[in-house]
Coordinates of C-alpha atoms (C1' of nucleotides) in Angstrom, one line a residue:
Chain T
M791 CA 36.6 -6.2 34.0
D792 CA 36.1 -3.1 36.1
N793 CA 39.7 -2.2 37.0
I794 CA 40.9 -1.7 33.5
E795 CA 43.9 0.3 34.7
E796 CA 45.5 -2.8 36.2
L797 CA 45.7 -4.7 33.0
N798 CA 48.6 -4.4 30.5
A799 CA 48.1 -2.6 27.2
E800 CA 47.2 -5.6 25.1
Q801 CA 44.5 -6.8 27.6
R802 CA 43.2 -3.2 28.0
I803 CA 42.8 -3.0 24.2
I804 CA 40.8 -6.2 24.1
E805 CA 38.4 -5.1 26.8
A806 CA 38.0 -1.7 25.3
A807 CA 37.5 -3.1 21.8
A808 CA 34.9 -5.6 23.1
D809 CA 33.0 -2.7 24.5
V810 CA 33.2 -0.4 21.5
F811 CA 32.5 -3.2 19.0
E812 CA 29.5 -4.4 21.0
E813 CA 28.2 -0.9 21.3
S814 CA 28.6 0.2 17.6
G815 CA 29.2 -2.9 15.6
F816 CA 32.2 -3.4 13.3
D817 CA 31.3 -0.8 10.8
G818 CA 30.3 1.8 13.4
A819 CA 33.3 1.2 15.7
R820 CA 36.2 3.7 15.5
M821 CA 39.8 2.7 16.2
Q822 CA 40.3 6.1 17.8
Q823 CA 37.5 5.4 20.3
I824 CA 39.0 2.0 21.2
A825 CA 42.4 3.6 21.8
D826 CA 40.9 6.3 23.9
K827 CA 38.9 3.8 26.0
A828 CA 42.0 1.7 26.5
G829 CA 44.0 4.8 27.4
I830 CA 46.7 4.3 24.7
N831 CA 47.8 5.8 21.4
K832 CA 46.0 4.7 18.2
A833 CA 49.2 3.4 16.7
L834 CA 49.5 0.9 19.5
L835 CA 46.4 -0.9 18.3
H836 CA 48.1 -1.6 15.1
Y837 CA 51.3 -2.6 16.8
Y838 CA 49.4 -5.4 18.7
F839 CA 46.7 -6.3 16.2
R840 CA 47.8 -5.1 12.7
S841 CA 44.4 -4.1 11.4
K842 CA 40.8 -3.4 12.5
D843 CA 39.8 -6.7 10.9
L844 CA 42.2 -8.8 12.9
L845 CA 41.5 -6.9 16.1
F846 CA 37.8 -7.5 15.6
E847 CA 38.1 -11.2 14.8
K848 CA 40.3 -11.8 17.9
V849 CA 38.0 -9.9 20.2
F850 CA 34.9 -11.4 18.7
L851 CA 36.1 -14.9 19.3
I852 CA 37.2 -14.2 22.8
V853 CA 33.9 -12.6 23.9
A854 CA 31.8 -15.2 22.1
E855 CA 33.7 -18.1 23.7
R856 CA 33.4 -16.4 27.1
I857 CA 29.7 -16.2 26.9
F858 CA 28.9 -19.5 25.1
S859 CA 31.0 -21.6 27.4
G860 CA 29.1 -20.0 30.3
F861 CA 25.8 -21.9 29.5
I862 CA 26.9 -24.7 27.2
K863 CA 27.9 -26.6 30.4
A864 CA 24.3 -26.7 31.6
F865 CA 23.6 -29.5 29.3
E866 CA 26.6 -31.5 30.5
E867 CA 25.6 -31.8 34.1
D868 CA 23.7 -34.9 35.3
G869 CA 19.9 -34.9 35.6
T870 CA 16.7 -35.5 33.7
I871 CA 16.0 -33.6 30.5
F872 CA 13.5 -31.4 32.4
Q873 CA 16.2 -30.5 35.0
K874 CA 18.7 -29.8 32.2
I875 CA 16.2 -27.5 30.4
E876 CA 15.5 -25.6 33.6
L877 CA 19.2 -25.3 34.4
F878 CA 20.1 -24.1 31.0
L879 CA 17.3 -21.5 31.0
T880 CA 18.4 -20.2 34.3
K881 CA 22.0 -19.9 33.3
H882 CA 21.1 -18.5 29.9
Q883 CA 18.9 -15.8 31.3
E884 CA 21.5 -14.9 33.9
L885 CA 24.1 -14.4 31.2
L886 CA 21.8 -12.6 28.9
Y887 CA 20.7 -10.2 31.6
K888 CA 24.4 -9.3 32.3
N889 CA 25.2 -9.1 28.6
R890 CA 22.1 -7.5 27.1
R891 CA 23.9 -6.0 24.1
F892 CA 25.7 -9.2 23.1
P893 CA 22.9 -11.2 21.3
I894 CA 22.1 -8.6 18.7
F895 CA 25.7 -7.8 18.2
F896 CA 26.6 -11.4 17.8
F897 CA 24.0 -12.4 15.4
N898 CA 24.4 -9.2 13.3
E899 CA 28.2 -9.7 12.9
I900 CA 27.8 -13.4 12.1
S901 CA 25.3 -12.5 9.4
R902 CA 27.7 -10.1 7.8
N903 CA 30.6 -12.5 8.1
P904 CA 29.5 -16.2 8.4
T905 CA 33.1 -17.4 8.4
L906 CA 33.3 -16.2 12.0
M907 CA 30.8 -18.9 13.0
K908 CA 33.0 -21.6 11.4
K909 CA 35.9 -20.5 13.5
L910 CA 33.7 -20.3 16.7
V911 CA 32.2 -23.8 16.2
A912 CA 35.7 -25.3 15.7
K913 CA 36.9 -23.5 18.9
L914 CA 33.9 -24.6 21.0
E915 CA 33.6 -28.2 19.8
F916 CA 29.8 -28.1 19.6
N917 CA 29.5 -31.5 18.0
N918 CA 31.2 -33.4 20.8
R919 CA 29.3 -31.5 23.6
F920 CA 25.8 -32.2 22.3
K921 CA 26.2 -35.9 21.4
N922 CA 25.2 -37.1 24.9
L923 CA 22.2 -34.8 25.1
I924 CA 20.9 -36.2 21.8
L925 CA 21.2 -39.7 23.2
Q926 CA 19.5 -38.8 26.4
L927 CA 16.6 -37.3 24.6
E928 CA 16.1 -40.5 22.5
N929 CA 16.3 -42.6 25.6
E930 CA 13.7 -40.5 27.5
K931 CA 11.5 -40.6 24.4
E932 CA 11.5 -44.4 24.5
A933 CA 11.0 -44.5 28.2
G934 CA 7.8 -42.5 27.7
I935 CA 8.9 -39.4 29.6
I936 CA 8.6 -37.1 26.7
R937 CA 6.4 -37.2 23.6
Q938 CA 7.3 -39.5 20.7
D939 CA 7.0 -36.7 18.2
V940 CA 9.6 -34.5 19.8
D941 CA 12.4 -33.6 17.4
V942 CA 15.8 -32.8 19.0
K943 CA 16.9 -30.2 16.6
H944 CA 13.7 -28.2 16.8
L945 CA 13.5 -28.6 20.6
M946 CA 17.0 -27.1 21.0
I947 CA 16.2 -24.2 18.6
N948 CA 12.9 -23.6 20.4
I949 CA 14.5 -23.3 23.7
V950 CA 17.2 -20.9 22.5
S951 CA 14.6 -18.9 20.5
L952 CA 12.4 -18.4 23.5
S953 CA 15.3 -17.5 25.7
V954 CA 17.2 -15.2 23.5
F955 CA 14.7 -13.4 21.4
P956 CA 13.4 -11.0 24.1
Y957 CA 16.9 -9.6 24.2
I958 CA 17.3 -9.3 20.5
G959 CA 14.0 -7.6 20.2
R960 CA 14.4 -5.6 23.4
P961 CA 13.6 -2.1 22.1
V962 CA 10.8 -3.5 20.0
I963 CA 9.1 -5.4 22.8
K964 CA 9.8 -2.6 25.3
E965 CA 8.0 -0.1 23.1
I966 CA 5.0 -2.3 22.4
M967 CA 4.8 -3.3 26.1
S968 CA 4.7 0.3 27.2
D969 CA 2.1 1.0 24.5
F970 CA -0.1 -1.6 26.4
G971 CA 0.9 -0.4 29.9
Y972 CA 3.1 -3.3 30.7
N973 CA 6.6 -3.3 32.1
Y974 CA 9.5 -4.9 30.1
E975 CA 11.7 -5.6 33.1
K976 CA 8.9 -7.3 34.9
F977 CA 8.2 -9.3 31.8
L978 CA 11.7 -10.6 31.7
E979 CA 11.5 -11.6 35.3
E980 CA 8.3 -13.5 34.7
R981 CA 9.8 -15.2 31.7
K982 CA 12.3 -17.1 33.8
T983 CA 9.6 -19.5 34.9
V984 CA 7.2 -19.0 32.0
V985 CA 9.6 -20.3 29.3
A986 CA 10.5 -23.4 31.2
N987 CA 6.9 -24.3 31.8
F988 CA 6.0 -23.5 28.2
V989 CA 8.7 -25.9 26.9
I990 CA 8.0 -28.7 29.4
N991 CA 4.3 -28.5 28.9
S992 CA 4.9 -28.9 25.2
I993 CA 7.2 -32.0 25.3
K994 CA 6.1 -34.1 28.2
A995 CA 4.3 -37.3 27.3
Chain G
M499 CA 10.4 -4.6 -7.5
D500 CA 12.0 -6.4 -10.4
N501 CA 11.6 -3.8 -13.2
I502 CA 13.5 -1.0 -11.4
E503 CA 13.9 0.8 -14.7
E504 CA 10.2 1.7 -15.0
L505 CA 10.1 3.6 -11.8
N506 CA 10.8 7.3 -11.5
A507 CA 14.0 8.4 -9.8
E508 CA 12.7 8.9 -6.3
Q509 CA 11.1 5.4 -6.3
R510 CA 14.2 3.9 -7.7
I511 CA 16.3 5.5 -5.0
I512 CA 14.0 4.0 -2.3
E513 CA 14.2 0.5 -3.7
A514 CA 17.9 0.7 -4.2
A515 CA 18.4 2.1 -0.7
A516 CA 16.3 -0.6 0.8
D517 CA 18.4 -3.1 -0.8
V518 CA 21.8 -1.6 0.2
F519 CA 20.8 -0.8 3.7
E520 CA 19.4 -4.3 4.3
E521 CA 22.6 -5.7 2.9
S522 CA 25.1 -3.6 4.7
G523 CA 23.3 -1.9 7.6
F524 CA 23.2 1.9 8.1
D525 CA 26.9 2.2 8.9
G526 CA 28.1 -0.1 6.2
A527 CA 25.9 1.3 3.5
R528 CA 27.5 3.8 1.0
M529 CA 25.5 6.6 -0.7
Q530 CA 27.5 6.0 -3.8
Q531 CA 26.4 2.3 -3.9
I532 CA 22.8 3.4 -3.6
A533 CA 23.2 5.9 -6.4
D534 CA 24.8 3.3 -8.6
K535 CA 22.1 0.7 -8.0
A536 CA 19.4 3.3 -8.6
G537 CA 21.2 4.4 -11.8
I538 CA 21.5 8.1 -10.9
N539 CA 24.0 10.6 -9.7
K540 CA 24.9 10.8 -6.1
A541 CA 23.9 14.4 -5.8
L542 CA 20.3 13.4 -6.7
L543 CA 20.1 11.4 -3.5
H544 CA 20.6 14.6 -1.5
Y545 CA 18.3 16.5 -3.8
Y546 CA 15.4 14.1 -2.9
F547 CA 16.3 13.1 0.7
R548 CA 18.7 15.7 2.0
S549 CA 21.0 13.4 4.1
K550 CA 21.8 9.7 4.6
D551 CA 20.0 9.8 8.0
L552 CA 16.8 11.1 6.4
L553 CA 17.0 8.7 3.5
F554 CA 17.5 5.8 5.9
E555 CA 14.6 6.7 8.2
K556 CA 12.2 7.1 5.3
V557 CA 13.3 3.8 3.7
F558 CA 13.3 1.9 7.0
L559 CA 9.8 2.9 7.8
I560 CA 8.5 2.1 4.3
V561 CA 10.1 -1.4 4.3
A562 CA 9.1 -2.2 7.9
E563 CA 5.5 -1.2 7.3
R564 CA 5.4 -3.2 4.1
I565 CA 6.5 -6.4 6.0
F566 CA 4.6 -5.9 9.3
S567 CA 1.3 -5.1 7.7
G568 CA 1.7 -8.4 5.7
F569 CA 1.2 -10.6 8.7
I570 CA -0.4 -8.4 11.3
K571 CA -3.7 -9.0 9.5
A572 CA -3.6 -12.7 10.3
F573 CA -4.8 -12.0 13.8
E574 CA -7.7 -9.9 12.5
E575 CA -9.4 -12.6 10.6
D576 CA -12.2 -14.7 12.1
G577 CA -11.6 -18.1 13.7
T578 CA -10.5 -19.9 16.9
I579 CA -7.2 -18.9 18.5
F580 CA -5.7 -22.1 17.2
Q581 CA -6.7 -21.2 13.7
K582 CA -5.3 -17.7 14.1
I583 CA -2.0 -19.0 15.4
E584 CA -1.7 -21.4 12.4
L585 CA -2.6 -18.6 10.0
F586 CA -0.2 -16.2 11.5
L587 CA 2.7 -18.7 11.5
T588 CA 2.0 -19.6 7.9
K589 CA 2.0 -16.0 6.7
H590 CA 4.9 -15.1 8.9
Q591 CA 7.0 -17.9 7.6
E592 CA 6.1 -17.1 4.0
L593 CA 7.2 -13.5 4.5
L594 CA 10.3 -14.4 6.3
Y595 CA 11.3 -16.8 3.7
K596 CA 11.0 -14.1 1.0
N597 CA 12.8 -11.5 3.2
R598 CA 15.5 -13.5 4.9
R599 CA 17.8 -10.5 5.5
F600 CA 15.1 -8.3 6.9
P601 CA 14.9 -9.6 10.6
I602 CA 18.5 -9.2 11.5
F603 CA 18.6 -5.8 9.7
F604 CA 15.5 -4.7 11.4
F605 CA 16.4 -5.6 15.0
N606 CA 19.9 -4.4 14.6
E607 CA 18.9 -1.0 13.4
I608 CA 16.2 -0.7 16.1
S609 CA 18.8 -1.5 18.7
R610 CA 21.1 1.3 17.5
N611 CA 18.2 3.8 17.2
P612 CA 15.2 2.9 19.3
T613 CA 13.4 6.0 18.3
L614 CA 12.6 4.3 15.0
M615 CA 10.4 1.9 16.8
K616 CA 8.3 4.7 18.4
K617 CA 7.7 6.0 14.9
L618 CA 6.8 2.6 13.5
V619 CA 4.4 1.7 16.4
A620 CA 2.6 5.0 15.8
K621 CA 2.4 4.3 12.1
L622 CA 1.1 0.8 12.5
E623 CA -1.4 1.4 15.4
F624 CA -0.4 -1.8 17.2
N625 CA -2.5 -1.1 20.2
N626 CA -5.8 -1.0 18.4
R627 CA -5.1 -4.0 16.3
F628 CA -4.3 -6.3 19.2
K629 CA -7.1 -5.4 21.6
N630 CA -9.6 -7.9 20.1
L631 CA -7.0 -10.7 20.2
I632 CA -6.5 -10.2 23.9
L633 CA -10.2 -10.3 24.6
Q634 CA -10.6 -13.5 22.5
L635 CA -7.8 -15.2 24.5
E636 CA -9.4 -14.3 27.8
N637 CA -12.7 -15.7 26.5
E638 CA -11.2 -19.0 25.3
K639 CA -9.4 -19.3 28.6
E640 CA -12.7 -19.1 30.5
A641 CA -14.4 -21.4 28.1
G642 CA -11.8 -24.1 28.9
I643 CA -10.3 -24.2 25.5
I644 CA -6.8 -23.1 26.5
R645 CA -5.0 -23.5 29.9
Q646 CA -5.8 -21.1 32.7
D647 CA -2.2 -20.1 33.2
V648 CA -1.6 -18.9 29.7
D649 CA -0.3 -15.3 29.6
V650 CA -1.1 -13.3 26.5
K651 CA 2.0 -11.2 26.5
H652 CA 4.3 -14.3 26.8
L653 CA 2.3 -16.3 24.3
M654 CA 2.6 -13.6 21.7
I655 CA 6.4 -13.2 22.2
N656 CA 6.8 -17.0 22.3
I657 CA 5.1 -17.3 18.9
V658 CA 7.2 -14.6 17.3
S659 CA 10.4 -15.9 18.9
L660 CA 9.9 -19.4 17.6
S661 CA 9.0 -18.1 14.2
V662 CA 11.6 -15.4 13.6
F663 CA 14.7 -16.6 15.5
P664 CA 15.7 -19.2 12.9
Y665 CA 16.1 -16.4 10.5
I666 CA 18.1 -14.1 12.8
G667 CA 20.3 -17.0 13.7
R668 CA 20.5 -18.3 10.1
P669 CA 24.3 -18.6 9.7
V670 CA 24.7 -19.9 13.2
I671 CA 22.1 -22.6 12.9
K672 CA 23.2 -23.5 9.4
E673 CA 26.8 -24.0 10.6
I674 CA 25.8 -26.1 13.6
M675 CA 23.3 -28.1 11.6
S676 CA 25.9 -29.0 8.9
D677 CA 28.3 -29.9 11.7
F678 CA 25.7 -32.6 12.7
G679 CA 24.9 -33.6 9.1
Y680 CA 21.5 -31.9 9.0
N681 CA 20.1 -29.6 6.3
Y682 CA 19.0 -26.1 7.2
E683 CA 16.5 -25.6 4.4
K684 CA 14.8 -28.9 5.3
F685 CA 14.8 -27.8 8.9
L686 CA 13.0 -24.5 8.0
E687 CA 10.4 -26.5 6.0
E688 CA 9.7 -28.9 8.9
R689 CA 9.4 -25.9 11.2
K690 CA 6.2 -24.7 9.5
T691 CA 4.2 -27.5 11.2
V692 CA 6.5 -28.1 14.2
V693 CA 6.2 -24.6 15.6
A694 CA 2.4 -24.6 15.4
N695 CA 2.2 -28.0 17.1
F696 CA 4.7 -26.9 19.7
V697 CA 2.7 -23.8 20.6
I698 CA -0.7 -25.5 20.5
N699 CA 0.4 -28.4 22.6
S700 CA 1.7 -26.0 25.1
I701 CA -1.5 -23.9 25.6
K702 CA -4.4 -26.2 25.0
A703 CA -6.3 -27.1 28.2
Chain Q
dT376 C1' 9.8 31.4 -28.9
dA377 C1' 10.9 32.9 -24.4
dT378 C1' 10.6 32.1 -19.5
dA379 C1' 10.2 29.9 -15.3
dT380 C1' 10.5 25.7 -12.6
dC381 C1' 11.9 21.3 -11.6
dT382 C1' 15.4 17.5 -12.4
dT383 C1' 20.0 15.8 -13.1
dT384 C1' 24.8 16.0 -13.5
dG385 C1' 30.1 16.6 -12.9
dA386 C1' 33.4 18.6 -10.3
dC387 C1' 34.6 19.7 -6.0
dC388 C1' 35.3 20.0 -0.7
dA389 C1' 36.1 19.4 4.2
dA390 C1' 36.2 16.0 7.5
dT391 C1' 37.0 11.5 8.9
dT392 C1' 39.2 7.1 8.9
dG393 C1' 42.4 3.1 9.0
dG394 C1' 47.0 2.8 8.8
dT395 C1' 52.3 4.1 8.6
dT396 C1' 56.8 5.7 10.2
dA397 C1' 60.6 7.5 12.5
dA398 C1' 61.8 8.7 16.8
dA399 C1' 61.5 8.6 21.9
dC400 C1' 61.0 5.8 26.0
dC401 C1' 62.2 2.3 29.2
dA402 C1' 63.5 -1.9 31.6
dA403 C1' 66.8 -5.6 31.6
dA404 C1' 71.2 -7.6 30.2
dT405 C1' 76.2 -6.9 29.4
Chain J
dA739 C1' 77.4 3.2 31.3
dT740 C1' 76.0 1.3 27.1
dT741 C1' 73.6 -1.6 24.4
dT742 C1' 69.6 -4.2 23.2
dG743 C1' 64.9 -5.3 22.8
dG744 C1' 60.3 -4.5 23.2
dT745 C1' 56.9 -0.7 24.0
dT746 C1' 54.7 3.8 23.1
dT747 C1' 54.0 8.1 21.0
dA748 C1' 53.3 12.3 17.8
dA749 C1' 53.0 13.5 13.4
dC750 C1' 51.6 12.3 9.1
dC751 C1' 49.3 10.2 4.8
dA752 C1' 46.3 8.4 1.3
dA753 C1' 41.8 7.0 0.6
dT754 C1' 37.1 7.3 1.4
dT755 C1' 32.8 9.5 2.6
dG756 C1' 28.8 12.4 3.1
dG757 C1' 27.6 16.5 1.3
dT758 C1' 27.6 21.0 -1.7
dC759 C1' 27.2 24.0 -5.8
dA760 C1' 26.9 26.0 -10.1
dA761 C1' 25.6 24.8 -14.5
dA762 C1' 23.3 22.0 -17.9
dG763 C1' 18.9 19.5 -19.3
dA764 C1' 14.3 18.8 -19.5
dT765 C1' 9.4 20.1 -19.1
dA766 C1' 5.7 22.9 -18.8
dT767 C1' 3.6 27.6 -19.2
dA768 C1' 2.9 32.0 -21.3

DNA sequence: TATATCTTTGACCAATTGGTTAAACCAAAT
DNA sequence: ATTTGGTTTAACCAATTGGTCAAAGATATA
């Protein structure tokens, strides 16, 4: 959303709020700052969204849905499990790279208010979307393509862990890397292929 | 620190502050709440630590050092790389399980104030402590114990990712798991062996 | 006992913050 | 031209928050 001026007040508020909340978190965010960034009076925030809590919840769900639905589709395309993993990792990395501040913001806010996750899960219909993937994994296990001892739950979490953690731990990794003379950005670039290989090596029969 | 009454005021403040900051984050934490939990007057906080910022920094570094030095040693023991990985994962999981709220707190605060990480790295002497591990990995690579294409940086991040992410994403995973009829605590328990196997499968020659 | 130093407190303050309200603005309908 | 409805604003408010300060307690020293 570059041309924020063209949007109407309500939409400008949402974009501004997304930005400020992501930058400072719920507790650190200031209604005045959101109003300034949206180019409107502070009272208008309350006119459209009643309270900081309600504004936050609405914005949080909008942004989270935007990002999640971006890569959740990767698992719904056709292809072998290896292809799906590679496709997911590519899309995931792409999205993370464009939204570096999102992961830590997301997990932090969810930790402070787990109810948000219930609402998000309901909105995104996780359950339905992953059923086929689970079936496919069981099939490929029996077909001898992947190891017998692979567990779907753990595999999924492993993939997401490996993909998203470098963004959550960005400043930590960056600092340690530079301490060793490595470059963080180069590291992220390498990771696009490294992670896929790591996962596939680990599960193929 | 169970018997908080036996400590002197300054120590009680540190323990109370650690608790409140970990629970609410820097922005969400209230000096009054820390004072209450420490059983002292709010003015005493400022007598000992001057400001919220200084109190936070001191407490953050104390808690982070406590936890980091707990598992960093795992890599300094003798043994093959496989043994070290298993030892690290065991210790790491143990510590994470006892300090569930720490990871998200830690990474969130570091993201908002990366300077903290500089101070922590200096305090913990990361560089010196990992040199030997890197040498060992190169040796075992040449000896044909682990794959030629294993990269030390990525391997380290992979291990930490797989280990710590389930705690960062706790409410997220919990919600999705229950949506599928799985149990999160059981999942964590399984993970102790699953992760080690996953990593070792992936790197052994 | 008197004095000096460190510890602890209650009362207080200035600044900030989320939120309210009454009035002004403005486009469309009559 | 006037009314009507939604939109936007400036001014304001009550509550909270980090922080201060002078005085009271406590402890050790002489």
